[in-house]
């Protein structure tokens, strides 16, 4: 108990009541604290608000809060816990959806440099997330940089072939045709 209190409240004096833990005789319980939030709950809360919002600017505000609430993969240091894998992968997928919507909103607002930043973050999370390549291709094309748009298409094609032995989706080909247009 002393070790736990030293971690939770390193500046607490000995025998001083804890802010987080309530003691009654030989029993302990966590204090009910309204502002105490788990980062996953906070991320999911902002995710829901951002995804449900139709106005791109308001959506961006909520989604940006979700983005900064996602600190890393769930319990990243516990790589061998199989029971966490499904939750970890689900949260990562939702995080990529946040980045995707932020990039799409930036594209709608013709803020192509911002769209590029979000799309690159998406691909750092999952190199096979094809919408990330489409957003990069389209954004670079809109910024009059056809060569970079085509390089991202080539990366997409090579990676899909190597990892999944498949070709890009039709929507990716539509963006490619626009660039070649």
Short mmCIF file of C-alpha atoms in Angstrom, two decimals:
data_model
loop_
_atom_site.label_atom_id
_atom_site.label_comp_id
_atom_site.label_asym_id
_atom_site.label_seq_id
_atom_site.Cartn_x
_atom_site.Cartn_y
_atom_site.Cartn_z
CA UNK A 1 0.00 0.00 0.00
CA UNK A 2 2.83 2.38 0.82
CA UNK A 3 4.47 1.72 -2.57
CA UNK A 4 1.18 2.46 -4.34
CA UNK A 5 0.71 5.71 -2.43
CA UNK A 6 4.28 6.80 -3.23
CA UNK A 7 3.54 6.35 -6.93
CA UNK A 8 0.13 8.03 -6.85
CA UNK A 9 1.10 10.89 -4.56
CA UNK A 10 4.86 11.28 -4.29
CA UNK A 11 4.62 14.55 -2.33
CA UNK A 12 2.09 13.25 0.25
CA UNK A 13 3.35 13.28 3.84
CA UNK A 14 3.34 10.12 5.92
CA UNK A 15 0.01 9.49 7.69
CA UNK A 16 -1.69 12.18 5.56
CA UNK A 17 -5.00 11.05 4.03
CA UNK A 18 -4.75 10.03 0.43
CA UNK A 19 -6.58 11.95 -2.27
CA UNK A 20 -7.15 8.77 -4.30
CA UNK A 21 -7.62 6.00 -1.73
CA UNK A 22 -10.07 5.98 1.14
CA UNK A 23 -9.36 3.79 4.18
CA UNK A 24 -11.97 2.43 6.54
CA UNK A 25 -10.61 0.17 9.29
CA UNK A 26 -8.77 -2.56 7.39
CA UNK A 27 -10.50 -1.95 4.03
CA UNK A 28 -9.45 0.31 1.16
CA UNK A 29 -11.34 1.76 -1.78
CA UNK A 30 -10.69 4.24 -4.56
CA UNK A 31 -12.22 7.65 -4.05
CA UNK A 32 -14.97 8.51 -6.52
CA UNK A 33 -13.33 11.26 -8.52
CA UNK A 34 -15.35 12.83 -11.33
CA UNK A 35 -12.46 14.21 -13.37
CA UNK A 36 -10.45 11.00 -13.37
CA UNK A 37 -10.66 9.56 -16.87
CA UNK A 38 -9.06 6.66 -18.64
CA UNK A 39 -7.35 7.72 -21.86
CA UNK A 40 -9.23 5.03 -23.82
CA UNK A 41 -12.59 6.35 -22.59
CA UNK A 42 -11.57 9.90 -23.45
CA UNK A 43 -10.42 8.81 -26.93
CA UNK A 44 -13.68 6.94 -27.59
CA UNK A 45 -15.76 9.89 -26.36
CA UNK A 46 -14.06 12.37 -28.71
CA UNK A 47 -14.05 9.79 -31.53
CA UNK A 48 -17.84 9.43 -31.32
CA UNK A 49 -18.44 13.18 -31.25
CA UNK A 50 -16.08 13.82 -34.16
CA UNK A 51 -17.40 11.05 -36.37
CA UNK A 52 -21.03 12.04 -35.80
CA UNK A 53 -20.43 15.73 -36.57
CA UNK A 54 -21.25 16.84 -40.12
CA UNK A 55 -19.63 20.27 -39.98
CA UNK A 56 -15.97 19.72 -40.98
CA UNK A 57 -14.58 22.33 -38.59
CA UNK A 58 -16.50 21.06 -35.57
CA UNK A 59 -15.65 17.51 -36.56
CA UNK A 60 -11.98 18.50 -36.73
CA UNK A 61 -12.13 20.01 -33.25
CA UNK A 62 -13.47 16.79 -31.71
CA UNK A 63 -11.24 14.52 -33.79
CA UNK A 64 -8.13 16.51 -32.91
CA UNK A 65 -8.96 15.93 -29.24
CA UNK A 66 -9.34 12.21 -30.02
CA UNK A 67 -6.01 12.23 -31.84
CA UNK A 68 -4.12 13.70 -28.91
CA UNK A 69 -5.94 11.36 -26.50
CA UNK A 70 -4.56 8.34 -28.35
CA UNK A 71 -1.13 8.07 -26.80
CA UNK A 72 0.02 4.70 -28.13
CA UNK A 73 -1.18 1.18 -28.70
CA UNK A 74 -3.17 -0.09 -25.73
CA UNK A 75 -0.68 -1.50 -23.21
CA UNK A 76 2.07 -1.42 -25.83
CA UNK A 77 4.61 -2.66 -23.28
CA UNK A 78 2.57 -5.88 -22.79
CA UNK A 79 3.15 -7.31 -26.25
CA UNK A 80 2.60 -10.96 -25.28
CA UNK A 81 -0.88 -10.60 -23.79
CA UNK A 82 -3.10 -12.27 -26.37
CA UNK A 83 -6.31 -11.15 -24.71
CA UNK A 84 -5.32 -7.54 -25.36
CA UNK A 85 -4.61 -7.99 -29.06
CA UNK A 86 -8.21 -7.59 -30.20
CA UNK A 87 -8.78 -4.43 -28.14
CA UNK A 88 -5.40 -3.03 -29.19
CA UNK A 89 -6.14 -3.61 -32.88
CA UNK A 90 -9.65 -2.16 -32.58
CA UNK A 91 -8.36 1.03 -30.96
CA UNK A 92 -5.61 1.37 -33.57
CA UNK A 93 -8.21 0.98 -36.32
CA UNK A 94 -10.38 3.69 -34.73
CA UNK A 95 -7.33 5.95 -34.43
CA UNK A 96 -6.62 5.48 -38.14
CA UNK A 97 -10.27 6.35 -38.85
CA UNK A 98 -9.76 9.58 -36.88
CA UNK A 99 -6.72 10.43 -38.99
CA UNK A 100 -8.59 9.50 -42.16
CA UNK A 101 -11.52 11.79 -41.35
CA UNK A 102 -9.15 14.62 -40.42
CA UNK A 103 -7.37 14.18 -43.76
CA UNK A 104 -10.68 14.04 -45.65
CA UNK A 105 -11.91 17.18 -43.89
CA UNK A 106 -8.64 18.93 -44.74
CA UNK A 107 -9.12 17.91 -48.37
CA UNK A 108 -12.70 19.28 -48.35
CA UNK A 109 -11.31 22.54 -46.98
CA UNK A 110 -8.57 22.49 -49.66
CA UNK A 111 -5.89 22.34 -46.98
CA UNK A 112 -3.85 19.76 -48.86
CA UNK A 113 -0.66 20.11 -46.82
CA UNK A 114 -2.59 19.24 -43.66
CA UNK A 115 -4.24 16.32 -45.47
CA UNK A 116 -0.78 15.04 -46.38
CA UNK A 117 0.36 15.15 -42.75
CA UNK A 118 -2.65 13.14 -41.58
CA UNK A 119 -2.38 10.64 -44.44
CA UNK A 120 1.29 10.04 -43.66
CA UNK A 121 0.38 9.41 -40.00
CA UNK A 122 -2.23 6.91 -41.19
CA UNK A 123 0.35 5.00 -43.17
CA UNK A 124 2.78 4.98 -40.25
CA UNK A 125 0.08 3.19 -38.26
CA UNK A 126 -0.88 0.81 -41.06
CA UNK A 127 1.15 0.80 -44.27
CA UNK A 128 -1.66 -1.08 -46.07
CA UNK A 129 -4.42 1.48 -45.34
CA UNK A 130 -5.21 2.29 -48.95
CA UNK A 131 -7.22 5.44 -48.28
CA UNK A 132 -4.00 6.99 -46.98
CA UNK A 133 -2.39 6.52 -50.39
CA UNK A 134 -5.43 7.93 -52.19
CA UNK A 135 -5.40 11.03 -49.99
CA UNK A 136 -1.67 11.52 -50.57
CA UNK A 137 -2.03 11.06 -54.33
CA UNK A 138 -4.95 13.47 -54.57
CA UNK A 139 -3.38 16.08 -52.28
CA UNK A 140 -0.06 16.10 -54.11
CA UNK A 141 -1.92 16.30 -57.42
CA UNK A 142 -3.88 19.31 -56.14
CA UNK A 143 -0.59 20.91 -55.06
CA UNK A 144 0.67 20.54 -58.65
CA UNK A 145 3.17 17.84 -57.70
CA UNK A 146 2.33 15.03 -60.10
CA UNK A 147 5.64 13.22 -59.58
CA UNK A 148 5.07 12.78 -55.82
CA UNK A 149 1.47 11.75 -56.44
CA UNK A 150 2.70 9.04 -58.81
CA UNK A 151 5.43 7.93 -56.39
CA UNK A 152 2.80 7.34 -53.71
CA UNK A 153 0.74 5.34 -56.22
CA UNK A 154 3.78 3.20 -57.03
CA UNK A 155 4.47 2.62 -53.32
CA UNK A 156 0.88 1.55 -52.86
CA UNK A 157 0.98 -0.87 -55.80
CA UNK A 158 4.29 -2.42 -54.70
CA UNK A 159 3.27 -2.85 -51.08
CA UNK A 160 -0.14 -4.34 -51.88
CA UNK A 161 1.49 -6.79 -54.28
CA UNK A 162 4.25 -7.74 -51.83
CA UNK A 163 2.16 -8.02 -48.65
CA UNK A 164 -1.26 -9.14 -49.93
CA UNK A 165 -0.59 -10.27 -53.50
CA UNK A 166 -3.35 -7.97 -54.77
CA UNK A 167 -3.85 -4.80 -56.79
CA UNK A 168 -5.23 -1.41 -55.68
CA UNK A 169 -8.96 -0.92 -55.30
CA UNK A 170 -10.97 0.72 -58.05
CA UNK A 171 -11.20 3.99 -56.11
CA UNK A 172 -7.39 4.17 -56.03
CA UNK A 173 -7.32 3.59 -59.78
CA UNK A 174 -9.80 6.46 -60.26
CA UNK A 175 -7.40 8.82 -58.47
CA UNK A 176 -4.52 7.44 -60.56
CA UNK A 177 -6.50 8.09 -63.76
CA UNK A 178 -7.20 11.65 -62.59
CA UNK A 179 -3.47 12.22 -62.11
CA UNK A 180 -2.61 10.74 -65.49
CA UNK A 181 -5.54 12.56 -67.02
#
